[in-house]
Amino acid sequence: MDILHIVALALIQGFTEFLPISSSAHLILPNQVLGWPDQGLAFDVAVHFGSLIAVVVYFRKDVWALIRDGLGGFATGKFTDEGRLAWLIVLATIPAGLAGLLFQDVIETKLRSAAVIAATTIGFGIVLWWADVRGVRTQTLAQLNWRKALAIGAAQAIALIPGTSRSGITMTAGLMLGMKREDAARFSFLMSIPVIALSALLLIVELLEQKEPVHWHDILIGTTLSGISAYLCIRFFLQFISRIGMAPFAIYRLLLGAALIWMIWG
């Protein structure tokens, strides 16, 4: 791949993975609209792994507390808020995992098109805006129960459709359930860890089955740039989301969807 394509795609993945605007859509579009060559499976693994490193590093204290208290609760018979949250994240991961196993082939062959991305970008952008405006935004992570966690997990499964945005749909679900913006975003980011890890693992298995050579230089650049940009994205998003709300991202989605429609049918 050309170095310009490597840098651009890695930054796109990093900056869009955790924003409610769909990283998968932005990674597909250069190929669909600009005619760029497909980045290949190895590069997909690299940029996803970079995003995974970023979210784990940023939430390293939270991750350690979730693992420690989630497992420790079985030994003591009592679960702290972190221990309970750990198992709610596990529960919320199940729907997306099952949907991925059942519908992966359909998604890869039927839904990775600019037309689908345009529809989901606009549709779920409107829903995101509505949820942000109408949500009561009073619930915290400490008040999250298994029903709400499972509902957010079911929403996460919908994000397998390109253009939906995993972070966008999970934040939308959280807002609809009355969560504060920061708490909905934090739960969304923590939920991303097992999902991205499972996704990367499946991609690695597919990669090992291929005979094509791996360009390790491209992999290193992609992983590094994706990780740095994703870390910065998480940091600044959490700092400003309570003030800026979801409107800028919803507007961006509407403009992007409109541009796609113009490119396809204009």
Coordinates of C-alpha atoms in Angstrom, one line a residue:
M1 CA 0.0 0.0 0.0
D2 CA 1.1 3.6 -0.6
I3 CA 2.4 5.3 2.5
L4 CA -0.3 8.1 2.1
H5 CA -3.0 5.4 2.1
I6 CA -1.5 3.7 5.2
V7 CA -1.3 7.0 7.2
A8 CA -4.7 8.1 6.1
L9 CA -6.5 4.9 6.9
A10 CA -4.7 4.4 10.2
L11 CA -5.7 7.9 11.3
I12 CA -9.3 7.4 10.1
Q13 CA -9.6 4.2 12.1
G14 CA -8.1 5.8 15.2
F15 CA -10.2 9.0 15.2
T16 CA -13.5 7.3 14.2
E17 CA -13.4 4.1 16.2
F18 CA -14.7 5.8 19.4
L19 CA -16.6 8.7 17.9
P20 CA -20.3 8.1 17.0
I21 CA -19.7 8.4 13.3
S22 CA -18.7 4.8 12.3
S23 CA -15.1 3.7 11.7
S24 CA -16.2 0.8 9.4
A25 CA -18.0 3.3 7.1
H26 CA -14.9 5.5 6.9
L27 CA -12.6 2.6 6.2
I28 CA -14.9 1.3 3.4
L29 CA -15.5 4.6 1.7
P30 CA -11.9 5.3 0.4
N31 CA -12.3 2.0 -1.6
Q32 CA -15.9 2.5 -2.6
V33 CA -15.8 6.2 -3.5
L34 CA -12.1 7.2 -4.1
G35 CA -11.1 3.9 -5.8
W36 CA -8.3 3.2 -3.3
P37 CA -7.1 -0.4 -3.3
D38 CA -8.5 -2.6 -0.5
Q39 CA -6.2 -2.3 2.6
G40 CA -6.2 -6.0 3.1
L41 CA -6.9 -8.2 6.1
A42 CA -3.5 -7.7 7.8
F43 CA -3.9 -3.9 7.9
D44 CA -7.4 -4.3 9.3
V45 CA -5.9 -6.4 12.1
A46 CA -3.3 -3.7 12.7
V47 CA -5.6 -0.7 13.0
H48 CA -8.1 -2.6 15.2
F49 CA -5.2 -3.7 17.5
G50 CA -4.0 -0.1 17.7
S51 CA -7.5 1.0 18.8
L52 CA -7.6 -1.9 21.4
I53 CA -4.3 -0.8 22.8
A54 CA -5.5 2.8 23.1
V55 CA -8.7 2.0 25.0
V56 CA -6.9 -0.4 27.4
V57 CA -4.1 2.1 28.1
Y58 CA -6.5 5.0 28.7
F59 CA -8.8 2.9 31.0
R60 CA -6.0 0.8 32.5
K61 CA -7.0 1.6 36.1
D62 CA -10.6 0.8 35.3
V63 CA -9.7 -2.4 33.5
W64 CA -7.6 -3.6 36.4
A65 CA -10.3 -2.8 38.9
L66 CA -12.9 -4.6 36.7
I67 CA -10.8 -7.7 36.3
R68 CA -9.8 -7.7 40.0
D69 CA -13.2 -7.1 41.5
G70 CA -15.1 -9.1 38.8
L71 CA -13.2 -12.2 39.6
G72 CA -12.7 -11.4 43.3
G73 CA -16.4 -11.2 43.9
F74 CA -16.7 -15.0 43.6
A75 CA -14.1 -15.5 46.3
T76 CA -15.6 -13.0 48.8
G77 CA -19.3 -13.5 47.9
K78 CA -19.7 -9.7 47.5
F79 CA -19.3 -7.6 44.4
T80 CA -18.2 -4.0 44.4
D81 CA -19.6 -1.5 41.9
E82 CA -16.6 -2.4 39.6
G83 CA -17.1 -6.1 40.0
R84 CA -20.8 -5.8 39.1
L85 CA -19.9 -3.5 36.2
A86 CA -17.4 -6.1 34.9
W87 CA -20.1 -8.8 34.6
L88 CA -22.5 -6.3 33.0
I89 CA -19.9 -5.7 30.3
V90 CA -19.6 -9.4 29.8
L91 CA -23.4 -9.7 29.5
A92 CA -23.6 -6.8 27.1
T93 CA -20.9 -8.4 24.8
I94 CA -22.9 -11.6 24.2
P95 CA -25.5 -10.2 21.7
A96 CA -22.8 -8.7 19.4
G97 CA -20.7 -11.9 19.6
L98 CA -23.6 -14.1 18.7
A99 CA -24.7 -11.8 15.9
G100 CA -21.2 -11.7 14.5
L101 CA -20.9 -15.5 14.3
L102 CA -24.4 -15.9 12.8
F103 CA -24.4 -13.0 10.2
Q104 CA -20.7 -12.3 9.4
D105 CA -20.9 -13.7 5.9
V106 CA -24.1 -11.8 5.1
I107 CA -22.6 -8.6 6.4
E108 CA -19.4 -9.0 4.5
T109 CA -21.0 -9.9 1.2
K110 CA -24.3 -8.0 1.2
L111 CA -24.0 -4.9 3.4
R112 CA -20.6 -3.4 2.7
S113 CA -21.8 -0.8 0.1
A114 CA -21.9 2.9 -0.1
A115 CA -25.8 2.8 -0.4
V116 CA -26.1 0.9 2.9
I117 CA -23.6 3.2 4.6
A118 CA -25.5 6.3 3.4
A119 CA -28.8 4.9 4.8
T120 CA -27.4 3.9 8.2
T121 CA -25.3 7.0 8.5
I122 CA -28.4 9.2 8.1
G123 CA -30.9 7.0 10.0
F124 CA -28.9 6.4 13.1
G125 CA -27.6 10.0 13.1
I126 CA -31.2 11.2 13.5
V127 CA -31.8 8.6 16.2
L128 CA -28.6 9.7 18.0
W129 CA -29.7 13.4 17.9
W130 CA -33.2 12.5 19.1
A131 CA -31.8 10.4 22.0
D132 CA -29.5 13.2 23.1
V133 CA -32.3 15.8 23.1
R134 CA -35.0 13.6 24.6
G135 CA -32.9 11.7 27.1
V136 CA -33.3 12.6 30.8
R137 CA -29.6 12.1 31.4
T138 CA -29.8 11.3 35.1
Q139 CA -28.6 7.7 35.4
T140 CA -25.0 6.8 36.3
L141 CA -23.0 3.6 35.7
A142 CA -23.6 2.7 39.4
Q143 CA -27.3 2.6 38.6
L144 CA -26.9 0.3 35.5
N145 CA -28.7 -3.0 35.8
W146 CA -28.6 -6.2 33.8
R147 CA -31.7 -5.4 31.7
K148 CA -30.2 -2.0 30.6
A149 CA -26.8 -3.6 30.0
L150 CA -28.4 -6.3 27.8
A151 CA -30.4 -3.7 25.9
I152 CA -27.2 -1.7 25.2
G153 CA -25.6 -4.9 24.2
A154 CA -28.4 -5.7 21.8
A155 CA -27.9 -2.2 20.3
Q156 CA -24.2 -3.0 19.9
A157 CA -25.1 -6.0 17.8
I158 CA -26.8 -3.7 15.3
A159 CA -23.5 -1.9 14.8
L160 CA -22.3 -4.9 12.7
I161 CA -24.1 -3.2 9.9
P162 CA -21.6 -0.8 8.3
G163 CA -22.3 2.9 8.9
T164 CA -24.2 2.3 12.1
S165 CA -21.3 3.1 14.5
R166 CA -20.7 0.8 17.4
S167 CA -20.0 3.7 19.8
G168 CA -22.8 5.7 18.3
I169 CA -25.5 3.1 18.7
T170 CA -24.4 2.1 22.2
M171 CA -24.3 5.7 23.4
T172 CA -27.7 6.2 21.8
A173 CA -29.1 3.3 23.7
G174 CA -27.6 4.5 26.9
L175 CA -29.1 8.0 26.4
M176 CA -32.5 6.5 25.6
L177 CA -32.2 4.5 28.9
G178 CA -31.6 7.8 30.8
M179 CA -27.9 7.7 31.3
K180 CA -25.7 10.8 31.5
R181 CA -23.6 11.5 28.4
E182 CA -20.3 10.8 30.1
D183 CA -21.5 7.6 31.7
A184 CA -23.0 6.4 28.4
A185 CA -19.7 7.1 26.6
R186 CA -17.6 5.5 29.3
F187 CA -19.7 2.3 29.2
S188 CA -19.6 2.3 25.5
F189 CA -15.8 2.6 25.5
L190 CA -15.4 -0.2 28.2
M191 CA -17.8 -2.4 26.2
S192 CA -15.5 -1.9 23.2
I193 CA -12.6 -3.8 24.8
P194 CA -14.0 -7.3 24.5
V195 CA -15.7 -6.6 21.2
I196 CA -12.6 -5.2 19.5
A197 CA -10.5 -8.0 21.1
L198 CA -12.8 -10.7 19.7
S199 CA -12.9 -8.9 16.3
A200 CA -9.1 -8.7 16.1
L201 CA -8.8 -12.4 17.2
L202 CA -11.2 -13.5 14.4
L203 CA -9.2 -11.4 11.9
I204 CA -6.0 -12.9 13.1
V205 CA -7.4 -16.4 12.6
E206 CA -8.4 -15.5 9.0
L207 CA -5.0 -13.9 8.4
L208 CA -3.2 -17.1 9.5
E209 CA -5.2 -19.1 7.0
Q210 CA -4.1 -16.9 4.1
K211 CA -1.0 -17.5 2.1
E212 CA -0.3 -13.9 1.2
P213 CA 2.8 -12.3 2.7
V214 CA 2.5 -9.8 5.6
H215 CA 4.0 -6.4 5.1
W216 CA 5.2 -5.8 8.6
H217 CA 6.4 -2.2 8.0
D218 CA 2.8 -1.3 7.0
I219 CA 1.5 -3.1 10.1
L220 CA 3.8 -1.2 12.5
I221 CA 2.8 2.2 11.0
G222 CA -0.9 1.3 11.0
T223 CA -0.9 0.0 14.6
T224 CA 1.1 3.0 15.9
L225 CA -0.9 5.7 14.2
S226 CA -4.3 4.1 15.0
G227 CA -3.4 3.7 18.6
I228 CA -2.2 7.3 19.1
S229 CA -5.1 8.9 17.3
A230 CA -7.6 6.6 19.1
Y231 CA -6.1 7.5 22.5
L232 CA -6.3 11.2 21.7
C233 CA -9.9 10.8 20.5
I234 CA -11.0 9.1 23.7
R235 CA -9.3 11.7 25.9
F236 CA -10.8 14.7 24.3
F237 CA -14.2 13.2 23.6
L238 CA -14.7 12.4 27.3
Q239 CA -13.5 15.9 28.3
F240 CA -16.0 17.8 26.0
I241 CA -19.0 15.5 25.5
S242 CA -20.9 16.9 28.5
R243 CA -20.7 20.4 27.0
I244 CA -20.9 19.8 23.2
G245 CA -23.5 17.0 23.3
M246 CA -24.2 14.7 20.3
A247 CA -25.5 17.4 17.9
P248 CA -22.2 18.0 16.0
F249 CA -21.8 14.3 15.4
A250 CA -25.4 13.9 14.3
I251 CA -25.0 16.8 11.9
Y252 CA -21.8 15.4 10.5
R253 CA -23.6 12.1 9.9
L254 CA -26.4 13.8 8.0
L255 CA -23.9 15.7 5.8
L256 CA -21.9 12.6 5.2
G257 CA -24.9 10.6 4.3
A258 CA -26.2 13.4 2.0
A259 CA -22.8 13.5 0.2
L260 CA -22.8 9.7 -0.3
I261 CA -26.3 9.9 -1.8
W262 CA -25.1 12.6 -4.2
M263 CA -22.0 10.6 -5.1
I264 CA -24.1 7.5 -5.8
W265 CA -27.1 8.9 -7.6
G266 CA -26.0 12.5 -8.4

